[in-house]
Short mmCIF file of C-alpha atoms in Angstrom, two decimals:
data_model
loop_
_atom_site.label_atom_id
_atom_site.label_comp_id
_atom_site.label_asym_id
_atom_site.label_seq_id
_atom_site.Cartn_x
_atom_site.Cartn_y
_atom_site.Cartn_z
CA UNK T 27 3.80 13.98 -8.43
CA UNK T 28 6.42 12.04 -10.31
CA UNK T 29 4.03 9.80 -12.33
CA UNK T 30 6.21 6.70 -11.95
CA UNK T 31 4.45 3.32 -12.32
CA UNK T 32 5.24 1.13 -9.29
CA UNK T 33 4.75 -2.61 -9.58
CA UNK T 34 4.96 -5.30 -6.93
CA UNK T 35 3.38 -8.26 -5.19
CA UNK T 36 2.85 -6.30 -1.97
CA UNK T 37 1.38 -2.89 -1.23
CA UNK T 38 3.97 -0.23 -1.94
CA UNK T 39 5.40 1.54 1.10
CA UNK T 40 6.98 4.27 -1.02
CA UNK T 41 7.50 5.28 -4.64
CA UNK T 42 10.44 3.43 -6.15
CA UNK T 43 11.57 6.57 -8.01
CA UNK T 44 10.94 9.64 -5.82
CA UNK T 45 10.75 7.75 -2.44
CA UNK T 46 7.50 9.50 -1.39
CA UNK T 47 5.80 7.40 1.30
CA UNK T 48 2.33 5.87 0.94
CA UNK T 49 -0.26 4.91 3.53
CA UNK T 50 -1.50 1.31 3.48
CA UNK T 51 -4.90 0.64 1.90
CA UNK T 52 -7.73 0.64 4.47
CA UNK T 53 -5.46 2.63 6.78
CA UNK T 54 -8.28 4.03 8.92
CA UNK T 55 -9.91 0.64 9.45
CA UNK T 56 -6.62 -0.90 10.65
CA UNK T 57 -5.07 -0.54 14.08
CA UNK T 58 -2.75 2.45 14.30
CA UNK T 59 0.79 1.23 14.76
CA UNK T 60 3.03 2.68 17.45
CA UNK T 61 6.38 1.42 16.13
CA UNK T 62 7.90 1.30 12.66
CA UNK T 63 7.78 -2.52 12.64
CA UNK T 64 4.06 -2.51 13.44
CA UNK T 65 3.52 0.09 10.71
CA UNK T 66 5.27 -2.09 8.11
CA UNK T 67 2.98 -5.00 9.01
CA UNK T 68 -0.04 -2.94 7.85
CA UNK T 69 1.10 -3.36 4.22
CA UNK T 70 -0.27 -6.68 2.93
CA UNK T 71 0.41 -8.98 -0.03
CA UNK T 72 -1.71 -8.45 -3.12
CA UNK T 73 -3.42 -11.83 -2.69
CA UNK T 74 -4.87 -10.56 0.63
CA UNK T 75 -6.52 -7.55 -1.03
CA UNK T 76 -10.07 -7.49 -2.36
CA UNK T 77 -10.91 -5.36 -5.45
CA UNK T 78 -13.19 -3.21 -3.25
CA UNK T 79 -10.11 -2.26 -1.14
CA UNK T 80 -8.44 -0.54 -4.09
CA UNK T 81 -8.64 3.11 -5.05
CA UNK T 82 -10.13 3.02 -8.55
CA UNK T 83 -7.80 4.59 -11.10
CA UNK T 84 -4.71 4.24 -8.89
CA UNK T 85 -4.41 0.52 -8.12
CA UNK T 86 -4.78 -2.60 -10.28
CA UNK T 87 -4.71 -6.29 -9.32
CA UNK T 88 -3.90 -9.05 -11.79
#
């Protein structure tokens, strides 16, 4: 755990400091991608997220 605060307008694919990869929110309810391009499309813009999609204590929308 590096503890770095990532900020962006889209779901983070990886930590900007340590480069550890993240799974997209609602990963298990989305279609499992077979290619890297399909996988990248699972990460959505923040305006497409609902507050109930977030992991409380880890994500913030404003």
